[in-house]
Amino acid sequence: MPTSDATVRPTALVTGATAGIGNAFARALAARGTGLVLVARDAERLEGVAADLRERHGVEVEVLVADLSDRGQLERVAERLREPARPVDLLVNNAGFALKQWFVGGDVTAEERLLDVLVRAVLVLSAAATPGMVERRRGAVVTVSSVAGFLPSGTYSAAKAWATTFTQSLAAELTGTGVTATALCPGYVHTEFHGRAGIRMNRLPDVVWLGADDLVAQCLRDVGRGRSVSIPGLQYRLAVLAMRHLPLRLVEWFSRGRMRRRNR
């Protein structure tokens, strides 16, 4: 990210930084010389990631242990984003998880936690970060959404639809300020995301899978271009185009089949 003072390294705050896409963002940014504030729940794993990045790239890495579904802990992260003496130039809203359950008869507490992390945390942290960015006339917000947000496919899909629409709206509001907002909408990615949720993905063909490092590189290029939506992979750009233009009944039929396979 650009900075008005060439002697000062930019800083990025990344949530969910210990694995998957968040970890790929942390590694890519550290390789660029960007200082980091890493946020995750697992203190031991977070410290290990931070130590590795410091050693490999010689960047400053700050650790914030926080469960973003807890409002008090979320506020601690928001307070860090508001600090004028230690500005954050890039916020990466990445933390998230999936649930393997039907909504009807499912655990509502788990659904509430999902919304707290995928929706409320994105809202609160973006609100904390952007005023300072606008005042400094530089900065960017990246929210990791999903192509699932273009499908009617459960509460995860609904939360990601919100994330994409929110980010596009934020990008429009930030026009002319020097600050950008980008929704990253990947498809299936080689991470531990699905395994943690107990969702079996072994039947999917290789062509649908993306690498986390590749999609992060694409996203950072799109951030530099000021794009409000980044969809890595030609197969997923074509899929989103199709979902936007196919008859709604056909999209719903495909979605129902996908949900049945996922929740088996």
PDB file of C-alpha atoms in Angstrom:
ATOM      1  CA  MET A   1       0.000   0.000   0.000  1.00  0.00           C
ATOM      2  CA  PRO A   2       1.288   3.515  -0.748  1.00  0.00           C
ATOM      3  CA  THR A   3       2.289   5.883   2.036  1.00  0.00           C
ATOM      4  CA  SER A   4       3.028   9.608   2.028  1.00  0.00           C
ATOM      5  CA  ASP A   5       6.245   9.093   3.986  1.00  0.00           C
ATOM      6  CA  ALA A   6       8.696   6.842   2.173  1.00  0.00           C
ATOM      7  CA  THR A   7      10.597   6.180   5.426  1.00  0.00           C
ATOM      8  CA  VAL A   8       7.537   4.685   7.117  1.00  0.00           C
ATOM      9  CA  ARG A   9       6.477   1.180   6.224  1.00  0.00           C
ATOM     10  CA  PRO A  10       2.754   0.627   5.704  1.00  0.00           C
ATOM     11  CA  THR A  11       0.853  -1.573   8.151  1.00  0.00           C
ATOM     12  CA  ALA A  12      -1.893  -4.111   7.516  1.00  0.00           C
ATOM     13  CA  LEU A  13      -4.252  -5.718  10.012  1.00  0.00           C
ATOM     14  CA  VAL A  14      -5.357  -9.218   9.018  1.00  0.00           C
ATOM     15  CA  THR A  15      -8.035 -11.186  10.850  1.00  0.00           C
ATOM     16  CA  GLY A  16      -8.009 -14.971  10.784  1.00  0.00           C
ATOM     17  CA  ALA A  17      -4.297 -14.854  10.016  1.00  0.00           C
ATOM     18  CA  THR A  18      -3.152 -18.290  11.198  1.00  0.00           C
ATOM     19  CA  ALA A  19      -4.334 -20.366   8.229  1.00  0.00           C
ATOM     20  CA  GLY A  20      -5.797 -20.351   4.745  1.00  0.00           C
ATOM     21  CA  ILE A  21      -6.464 -17.106   2.904  1.00  0.00           C
ATOM     22  CA  GLY A  22      -5.641 -14.934   5.920  1.00  0.00           C
ATOM     23  CA  ASN A  23      -2.253 -16.563   6.294  1.00  0.00           C
ATOM     24  CA  ALA A  24      -1.629 -16.155   2.564  1.00  0.00           C
ATOM     25  CA  PHE A  25      -2.382 -12.429   2.900  1.00  0.00           C
ATOM     26  CA  ALA A  26       0.007 -12.157   5.852  1.00  0.00           C
ATOM     27  CA  ARG A  27       2.821 -13.891   3.967  1.00  0.00           C
ATOM     28  CA  ALA A  28       2.285 -11.878   0.774  1.00  0.00           C
ATOM     29  CA  LEU A  29       2.203  -8.568   2.607  1.00  0.00           C
ATOM     30  CA  ALA A  30       5.232  -9.382   4.760  1.00  0.00           C
ATOM     31  CA  ALA A  31       7.169 -10.248   1.594  1.00  0.00           C
ATOM     32  CA  ARG A  32       6.382  -6.714   0.384  1.00  0.00           C
ATOM     33  CA  GLY A  33       7.805  -5.233   3.583  1.00  0.00           C
ATOM     34  CA  THR A  34       4.429  -4.383   5.091  1.00  0.00           C
ATOM     35  CA  GLY A  35       4.210  -4.358   8.884  1.00  0.00           C
ATOM     36  CA  LEU A  36       1.473  -6.565  10.276  1.00  0.00           C
ATOM     37  CA  VAL A  37      -1.096  -6.764  13.028  1.00  0.00           C
ATOM     38  CA  LEU A  38      -2.296 -10.358  13.086  1.00  0.00           C
ATOM     39  CA  VAL A  39      -5.593 -11.318  14.712  1.00  0.00           C
ATOM     40  CA  ALA A  40      -6.815 -14.827  15.563  1.00  0.00           C
ATOM     41  CA  ARG A  41      -8.158 -16.910  18.464  1.00  0.00           C
ATOM     42  CA  ASP A  42      -5.323 -19.434  18.775  1.00  0.00           C
ATOM     43  CA  ALA A  43      -2.555 -17.634  20.690  1.00  0.00           C
ATOM     44  CA  GLU A  44       0.096 -20.310  20.276  1.00  0.00           C
ATOM     45  CA  ARG A  45      -0.449 -20.712  16.566  1.00  0.00           C
ATOM     46  CA  LEU A  46      -0.625 -16.937  16.072  1.00  0.00           C
ATOM     47  CA  GLU A  47       2.713 -16.401  17.841  1.00  0.00           C
ATOM     48  CA  GLY A  48       4.259 -19.097  15.652  1.00  0.00           C
ATOM     49  CA  VAL A  49       3.096 -17.384  12.449  1.00  0.00           C
ATOM     50  CA  ALA A  50       4.330 -14.008  13.715  1.00  0.00           C
ATOM     51  CA  ALA A  51       7.770 -15.369  14.634  1.00  0.00           C
ATOM     52  CA  ASP A  52       8.157 -17.005  11.235  1.00  0.00           C
ATOM     53  CA  LEU A  53       7.250 -13.807   9.347  1.00  0.00           C
ATOM     54  CA  ARG A  54       9.610 -11.684  11.448  1.00  0.00           C
ATOM     55  CA  GLU A  55      12.466 -14.083  10.759  1.00  0.00           C
ATOM     56  CA  ARG A  56      11.778 -14.489   7.048  1.00  0.00           C
ATOM     57  CA  HIS A  57      11.046 -10.883   6.119  1.00  0.00           C
ATOM     58  CA  GLY A  58      12.355  -8.653   8.899  1.00  0.00           C
ATOM     59  CA  VAL A  59       9.021  -6.894   9.361  1.00  0.00           C
ATOM     60  CA  GLU A  60       7.316  -5.794  12.543  1.00  0.00           C
ATOM     61  CA  VAL A  61       4.518  -8.162  13.479  1.00  0.00           C
ATOM     62  CA  GLU A  62       2.091  -7.377  16.279  1.00  0.00           C
ATOM     63  CA  VAL A  63      -0.173 -10.089  17.674  1.00  0.00           C
ATOM     64  CA  LEU A  64      -3.752  -9.565  18.864  1.00  0.00           C
ATOM     65  CA  VAL A  65      -5.441 -12.644  20.276  1.00  0.00           C
ATOM     66  CA  ALA A  66      -9.193 -12.169  19.882  1.00  0.00           C
ATOM     67  CA  ASP A  67     -12.396 -14.095  19.228  1.00  0.00           C
ATOM     68  CA  LEU A  68     -14.348 -11.779  16.944  1.00  0.00           C
ATOM     69  CA  SER A  69     -17.666 -13.331  17.987  1.00  0.00           C
ATOM     70  CA  ASP A  70     -17.073 -11.809  21.451  1.00  0.00           C
ATOM     71  CA  ARG A  71     -18.066  -8.135  21.412  1.00  0.00           C
ATOM     72  CA  GLY A  72     -15.536  -7.090  24.035  1.00  0.00           C
ATOM     73  CA  GLN A  73     -12.669  -8.771  22.194  1.00  0.00           C
ATOM     74  CA  LEU A  74     -13.873  -7.373  18.887  1.00  0.00           C
ATOM     75  CA  GLU A  75     -13.797  -3.884  20.398  1.00  0.00           C
ATOM     76  CA  ARG A  76     -10.125  -4.337  21.352  1.00  0.00           C
ATOM     77  CA  VAL A  77      -9.325  -4.930  17.695  1.00  0.00           C
ATOM     78  CA  ALA A  78     -11.437  -1.921  16.692  1.00  0.00           C
ATOM     79  CA  GLU A  79      -9.541   0.238  19.196  1.00  0.00           C
ATOM     80  CA  ARG A  80      -6.255  -0.801  17.577  1.00  0.00           C
ATOM     81  CA  LEU A  81      -7.593   0.287  14.181  1.00  0.00           C
ATOM     82  CA  ARG A  82      -8.539   3.705  15.570  1.00  0.00           C
ATOM     83  CA  GLU A  83      -5.084   4.503  16.998  1.00  0.00           C
ATOM     84  CA  PRO A  84      -3.846   7.646  15.175  1.00  0.00           C
ATOM     85  CA  ALA A  85      -0.253   7.183  16.344  1.00  0.00           C
ATOM     86  CA  ARG A  86      -0.056   3.702  14.786  1.00  0.00           C
ATOM     87  CA  PRO A  87      -2.130   3.930  11.607  1.00  0.00           C
ATOM     88  CA  VAL A  88      -3.303   0.868   9.722  1.00  0.00           C
ATOM     89  CA  ASP A  89      -3.168   1.282   5.951  1.00  0.00           C
ATOM     90  CA  LEU A  90      -4.865  -1.970   4.962  1.00  0.00           C
ATOM     91  CA  LEU A  91      -7.597  -3.872   6.787  1.00  0.00           C
ATOM     92  CA  VAL A  92      -8.183  -7.465   5.679  1.00  0.00           C
ATOM     93  CA  ASN A  93     -11.483  -8.800   7.033  1.00  0.00           C
ATOM     94  CA  ASN A  94     -10.793 -12.488   6.563  1.00  0.00           C
ATOM     95  CA  ALA A  95     -11.875 -14.337   9.726  1.00  0.00           C
ATOM     96  CA  GLY A  96     -14.689 -16.789   9.126  1.00  0.00           C
ATOM     97  CA  PHE A  97     -15.967 -20.323   9.330  1.00  0.00           C
ATOM     98  CA  ALA A  98     -18.734 -22.531   7.952  1.00  0.00           C
ATOM     99  CA  LEU A  99     -21.447 -24.631   9.574  1.00  0.00           C
ATOM    100  CA  LYS A 100     -22.514 -28.092   8.505  1.00  0.00           C
ATOM    101  CA  GLN A 101     -26.172 -28.023   9.521  1.00  0.00           C
ATOM    102  CA  TRP A 102     -29.625 -27.222   8.236  1.00  0.00           C
ATOM    103  CA  PHE A 103     -31.089 -23.977   9.497  1.00  0.00           C
ATOM    104  CA  VAL A 104     -34.425 -25.563  10.450  1.00  0.00           C
ATOM    105  CA  GLY A 105     -33.781 -27.447  13.663  1.00  0.00           C
ATOM    106  CA  GLY A 106     -30.157 -26.324  13.752  1.00  0.00           C
ATOM    107  CA  ASP A 107     -28.173 -24.711  16.552  1.00  0.00           C
ATOM    108  CA  VAL A 108     -29.270 -21.053  16.553  1.00  0.00           C
ATOM    109  CA  THR A 109     -26.420 -20.066  18.873  1.00  0.00           C
ATOM    110  CA  ALA A 110     -23.946 -21.305  16.275  1.00  0.00           C
ATOM    111  CA  GLU A 111     -25.794 -19.344  13.587  1.00  0.00           C
ATOM    112  CA  GLU A 112     -25.595 -16.189  15.707  1.00  0.00           C
ATOM    113  CA  ARG A 113     -21.862 -16.684  16.144  1.00  0.00           C
ATOM    114  CA  LEU A 114     -21.522 -17.100  12.382  1.00  0.00           C
ATOM    115  CA  LEU A 115     -23.239 -13.754  11.816  1.00  0.00           C
ATOM    116  CA  ASP A 116     -21.136 -12.106  14.525  1.00  0.00           C
ATOM    117  CA  VAL A 117     -17.914 -13.106  12.755  1.00  0.00           C
ATOM    118  CA  LEU A 118     -18.946 -12.851   9.091  1.00  0.00           C
ATOM    119  CA  VAL A 119     -21.160  -9.765   9.333  1.00  0.00           C
ATOM    120  CA  ARG A 120     -20.914  -7.815  12.582  1.00  0.00           C
ATOM    121  CA  ALA A 121     -17.111  -7.991  12.840  1.00  0.00           C
ATOM    122  CA  VAL A 122     -16.755  -6.782   9.235  1.00  0.00           C
ATOM    123  CA  LEU A 123     -19.105  -3.877   9.963  1.00  0.00           C
ATOM    124  CA  VAL A 124     -17.431  -2.847  13.225  1.00  0.00           C
ATOM    125  CA  LEU A 125     -13.843  -3.135  12.023  1.00  0.00           C
ATOM    126  CA  SER A 126     -14.530  -1.330   8.748  1.00  0.00           C
ATOM    127  CA  ALA A 127     -16.207   1.473  10.689  1.00  0.00           C
ATOM    128  CA  ALA A 128     -13.188   1.688  12.987  1.00  0.00           C
ATOM    129  CA  ALA A 129     -10.587   1.718  10.200  1.00  0.00           C
ATOM    130  CA  THR A 130     -12.023   3.965   7.497  1.00  0.00           C
ATOM    131  CA  PRO A 131     -12.292   7.394   9.214  1.00  0.00           C
ATOM    132  CA  GLY A 132      -8.543   7.499   9.856  1.00  0.00           C
ATOM    133  CA  MET A 133      -7.813   6.272   6.338  1.00  0.00           C
ATOM    134  CA  VAL A 134     -10.014   8.979   4.852  1.00  0.00           C
ATOM    135  CA  GLU A 135      -8.329  11.626   7.004  1.00  0.00           C
ATOM    136  CA  ARG A 136      -4.889  10.438   5.794  1.00  0.00           C
ATOM    137  CA  ARG A 137      -6.284  10.084   2.251  1.00  0.00           C
ATOM    138  CA  ARG A 138      -4.845   6.611   1.786  1.00  0.00           C
ATOM    139  CA  GLY A 139      -5.765   3.067   2.673  1.00  0.00           C
ATOM    140  CA  ALA A 140      -7.807   0.054   1.666  1.00  0.00           C
ATOM    141  CA  VAL A 141     -10.305  -2.389   3.120  1.00  0.00           C
ATOM    142  CA  VAL A 142     -10.428  -5.951   1.789  1.00  0.00           C
ATOM    143  CA  THR A 143     -13.279  -8.196   2.900  1.00  0.00           C
ATOM    144  CA  VAL A 144     -13.016 -11.874   2.064  1.00  0.00           C
ATOM    145  CA  SER A 145     -16.454 -12.802   0.755  1.00  0.00           C
ATOM    146  CA  SER A 146     -17.277 -15.744  -1.532  1.00  0.00           C
ATOM    147  CA  VAL A 147     -18.919 -16.717  -4.801  1.00  0.00           C
ATOM    148  CA  ALA A 148     -21.344 -18.510  -2.464  1.00  0.00           C
ATOM    149  CA  GLY A 149     -22.815 -15.065  -1.875  1.00  0.00           C
ATOM    150  CA  PHE A 150     -24.271 -15.170  -5.380  1.00  0.00           C
ATOM    151  CA  LEU A 151     -26.211 -18.364  -4.558  1.00  0.00           C
ATOM    152  CA  PRO A 152     -29.233 -18.864  -2.229  1.00  0.00           C
ATOM    153  CA  SER A 153     -27.427 -21.513  -0.197  1.00  0.00           C
ATOM    154  CA  GLY A 154     -27.860 -21.212   3.569  1.00  0.00           C
ATOM    155  CA  THR A 155     -26.866 -18.652   6.169  1.00  0.00           C
ATOM    156  CA  TYR A 156     -23.182 -18.698   5.172  1.00  0.00           C
ATOM    157  CA  SER A 157     -24.213 -17.747   1.642  1.00  0.00           C
ATOM    158  CA  ALA A 158     -26.526 -15.030   2.989  1.00  0.00           C
ATOM    159  CA  ALA A 159     -23.735 -13.578   5.137  1.00  0.00           C
ATOM    160  CA  LYS A 160     -21.376 -13.503   2.169  1.00  0.00           C
ATOM    161  CA  ALA A 161     -24.030 -11.820   0.019  1.00  0.00           C
ATOM    162  CA  TRP A 162     -24.185  -9.121   2.693  1.00  0.00           C
ATOM    163  CA  ALA A 163     -20.381  -8.830   2.753  1.00  0.00           C
ATOM    164  CA  THR A 164     -20.147  -8.305  -1.004  1.00  0.00           C
ATOM    165  CA  THR A 165     -22.975  -5.776  -1.149  1.00  0.00           C
ATOM    166  CA  PHE A 166     -21.664  -3.919   1.901  1.00  0.00           C
ATOM    167  CA  THR A 167     -18.179  -3.684   0.401  1.00  0.00           C
ATOM    168  CA  GLN A 168     -19.452  -2.431  -2.944  1.00  0.00           C
ATOM    169  CA  SER A 169     -21.513   0.192  -1.121  1.00  0.00           C
ATOM    170  CA  LEU A 170     -18.492   1.195   0.970  1.00  0.00           C
ATOM    171  CA  ALA A 171     -16.367   1.478  -2.170  1.00  0.00           C
ATOM    172  CA  ALA A 172     -18.914   3.848  -3.696  1.00  0.00           C
ATOM    173  CA  GLU A 173     -19.000   5.956  -0.526  1.00  0.00           C
ATOM    174  CA  LEU A 174     -15.195   6.180  -0.485  1.00  0.00           C
ATOM    175  CA  THR A 175     -14.922   7.420  -4.074  1.00  0.00           C
ATOM    176  CA  GLY A 176     -12.543  10.363  -4.286  1.00  0.00           C
ATOM    177  CA  THR A 177     -11.114   9.920  -0.786  1.00  0.00           C
ATOM    178  CA  GLY A 178      -7.967   8.008  -1.719  1.00  0.00           C
ATOM    179  CA  VAL A 179      -9.340   4.954   0.115  1.00  0.00           C
ATOM    180  CA  THR A 180     -10.703   1.827  -1.571  1.00  0.00           C
ATOM    181  CA  ALA A 181     -12.796  -1.187  -0.598  1.00  0.00           C
ATOM    182  CA  THR A 182     -12.638  -4.571  -2.305  1.00  0.00           C
ATOM    183  CA  ALA A 183     -14.697  -7.731  -1.803  1.00  0.00           C
ATOM    184  CA  LEU A 184     -12.648 -10.837  -2.554  1.00  0.00           C
ATOM    185  CA  CYS A 185     -15.020 -13.537  -3.827  1.00  0.00           C
ATOM    186  CA  PRO A 186     -13.173 -16.840  -4.254  1.00  0.00           C
ATOM    187  CA  GLY A 187     -14.649 -20.230  -4.971  1.00  0.00           C
ATOM    188  CA  TYR A 188     -13.242 -23.452  -3.531  1.00  0.00           C
ATOM    189  CA  VAL A 189      -9.758 -22.896  -2.098  1.00  0.00           C
ATOM    190  CA  HIS A 190      -7.152 -25.400  -0.910  1.00  0.00           C
ATOM    191  CA  THR A 191      -7.258 -24.594   2.838  1.00  0.00           C
ATOM    192  CA  GLU A 192      -8.421 -26.287   6.038  1.00  0.00           C
ATOM    193  CA  PHE A 193     -11.699 -24.320   5.920  1.00  0.00           C
ATOM    194  CA  HIS A 194     -14.017 -27.153   4.851  1.00  0.00           C
ATOM    195  CA  GLY A 195     -12.254 -29.768   6.961  1.00  0.00           C
ATOM    196  CA  ARG A 196     -12.817 -27.733  10.110  1.00  0.00           C
ATOM    197  CA  ALA A 197     -16.545 -27.666   9.367  1.00  0.00           C
ATOM    198  CA  GLY A 198     -16.628 -31.414   8.667  1.00  0.00           C
ATOM    199  CA  ILE A 199     -17.689 -30.844   5.065  1.00  0.00           C
ATOM    200  CA  ARG A 200     -16.428 -33.506   2.659  1.00  0.00           C
ATOM    201  CA  MET A 201     -15.008 -32.060  -0.556  1.00  0.00           C
ATOM    202  CA  ASN A 202     -13.088 -35.036  -1.966  1.00  0.00           C
ATOM    203  CA  ARG A 203     -15.498 -35.581  -4.873  1.00  0.00           C
ATOM    204  CA  LEU A 204     -14.917 -32.198  -6.483  1.00  0.00           C
ATOM    205  CA  PRO A 205     -12.774 -32.119  -9.648  1.00  0.00           C
ATOM    206  CA  ASP A 206      -9.394 -30.403  -9.613  1.00  0.00           C
ATOM    207  CA  VAL A 207     -10.582 -27.663 -11.969  1.00  0.00           C
ATOM    208  CA  VAL A 208     -12.740 -26.003  -9.276  1.00  0.00           C
ATOM    209  CA  TRP A 209      -9.902 -25.565  -6.765  1.00  0.00           C
ATOM    210  CA  LEU A 210      -7.841 -22.406  -6.331  1.00  0.00           C
ATOM    211  CA  GLY A 211      -4.551 -21.865  -4.502  1.00  0.00           C
ATOM    212  CA  ALA A 212      -4.648 -19.359  -1.647  1.00  0.00           C
ATOM    213  CA  ASP A 213      -1.398 -17.659  -2.685  1.00  0.00           C
ATOM    214  CA  ASP A 214      -2.576 -17.177  -6.272  1.00  0.00           C
ATOM    215  CA  LEU A 215      -5.932 -15.696  -5.329  1.00  0.00           C
ATOM    216  CA  VAL A 216      -4.333 -13.318  -2.814  1.00  0.00           C
ATOM    217  CA  ALA A 217      -1.902 -12.106  -5.485  1.00  0.00           C
ATOM    218  CA  GLN A 218      -4.852 -11.492  -7.828  1.00  0.00           C
ATOM    219  CA  CYS A 219      -6.767  -9.680  -5.098  1.00  0.00           C
ATOM    220  CA  LEU A 220      -3.861  -7.373  -4.264  1.00  0.00           C
ATOM    221  CA  ARG A 221      -3.569  -6.487  -7.951  1.00  0.00           C
ATOM    222  CA  ASP A 222      -7.285  -5.681  -8.005  1.00  0.00           C
ATOM    223  CA  VAL A 223      -6.917  -3.564  -4.864  1.00  0.00           C
ATOM    224  CA  GLY A 224      -4.177  -1.609  -6.612  1.00  0.00           C
ATOM    225  CA  ARG A 225      -6.550  -1.048  -9.526  1.00  0.00           C
ATOM    226  CA  GLY A 226      -9.284   0.189  -7.195  1.00  0.00           C
ATOM    227  CA  ARG A 227     -11.728  -2.607  -8.049  1.00  0.00           C
ATOM    228  CA  SER A 228     -14.648  -3.125  -5.684  1.00  0.00           C
ATOM    229  CA  VAL A 229     -14.972  -6.858  -6.430  1.00  0.00           C
ATOM    230  CA  SER A 230     -12.194  -9.371  -7.068  1.00  0.00           C
ATOM    231  CA  ILE A 231     -13.178 -12.802  -8.402  1.00  0.00           C
ATOM    232  CA  PRO A 232     -10.075 -14.970  -8.886  1.00  0.00           C
ATOM    233  CA  GLY A 233     -10.156 -17.700 -11.511  1.00  0.00           C
ATOM    234  CA  LEU A 234     -11.758 -17.589 -14.953  1.00  0.00           C
ATOM    235  CA  GLN A 235     -14.040 -20.492 -14.013  1.00  0.00           C
ATOM    236  CA  TYR A 236     -15.541 -18.476 -11.166  1.00  0.00           C
ATOM    237  CA  ARG A 237     -15.862 -15.253 -13.131  1.00  0.00           C
ATOM    238  CA  LEU A 238     -17.840 -17.222 -15.707  1.00  0.00           C
ATOM    239  CA  ALA A 239     -19.890 -18.898 -12.954  1.00  0.00           C
ATOM    240  CA  VAL A 240     -20.849 -15.547 -11.410  1.00  0.00           C
ATOM    241  CA  LEU A 241     -21.753 -14.191 -14.848  1.00  0.00           C
ATOM    242  CA  ALA A 242     -23.989 -17.212 -15.396  1.00  0.00           C
ATOM    243  CA  MET A 243     -25.657 -16.937 -11.978  1.00  0.00           C
ATOM    244  CA  ARG A 244     -26.516 -13.314 -12.680  1.00  0.00           C
ATOM    245  CA  HIS A 245     -28.164 -14.117 -16.020  1.00  0.00           C
ATOM    246  CA  LEU A 246     -29.625 -17.620 -15.736  1.00  0.00           C
ATOM    247  CA  PRO A 247     -33.309 -17.983 -14.807  1.00  0.00           C
ATOM    248  CA  LEU A 248     -33.800 -17.827 -11.040  1.00  0.00           C
ATOM    249  CA  ARG A 249     -35.513 -21.239 -10.976  1.00  0.00           C
ATOM    250  CA  LEU A 250     -32.417 -22.872 -12.490  1.00  0.00           C
ATOM    251  CA  VAL A 251     -30.109 -21.159  -9.986  1.00  0.00           C
ATOM    252  CA  GLU A 252     -32.339 -22.289  -7.115  1.00  0.00           C
ATOM    253  CA  TRP A 253     -32.389 -25.873  -8.418  1.00  0.00           C
ATOM    254  CA  PHE A 254     -28.590 -25.950  -8.539  1.00  0.00           C
ATOM    255  CA  SER A 255     -28.394 -24.420  -5.071  1.00  0.00           C
ATOM    256  CA  ARG A 256     -30.711 -27.032  -3.536  1.00  0.00           C
ATOM    257  CA  GLY A 257     -28.559 -29.841  -4.927  1.00  0.00           C
ATOM    258  CA  ARG A 258     -25.404 -28.189  -3.605  1.00  0.00           C
ATOM    259  CA  MET A 259     -26.869 -27.828  -0.109  1.00  0.00           C
ATOM    260  CA  ARG A 260     -27.961 -31.470   0.008  1.00  0.00           C
ATOM    261  CA  ARG A 261     -24.466 -32.665  -0.940  1.00  0.00           C
ATOM    262  CA  ARG A 262     -22.792 -30.338   1.554  1.00  0.00           C
ATOM    263  CA  ASN A 263     -24.913 -31.360   4.560  1.00  0.00           C
ATOM    264  CA  ARG A 264     -24.724 -35.132   4.071  1.00  0.00           C
TER     265      ARG A 264
END
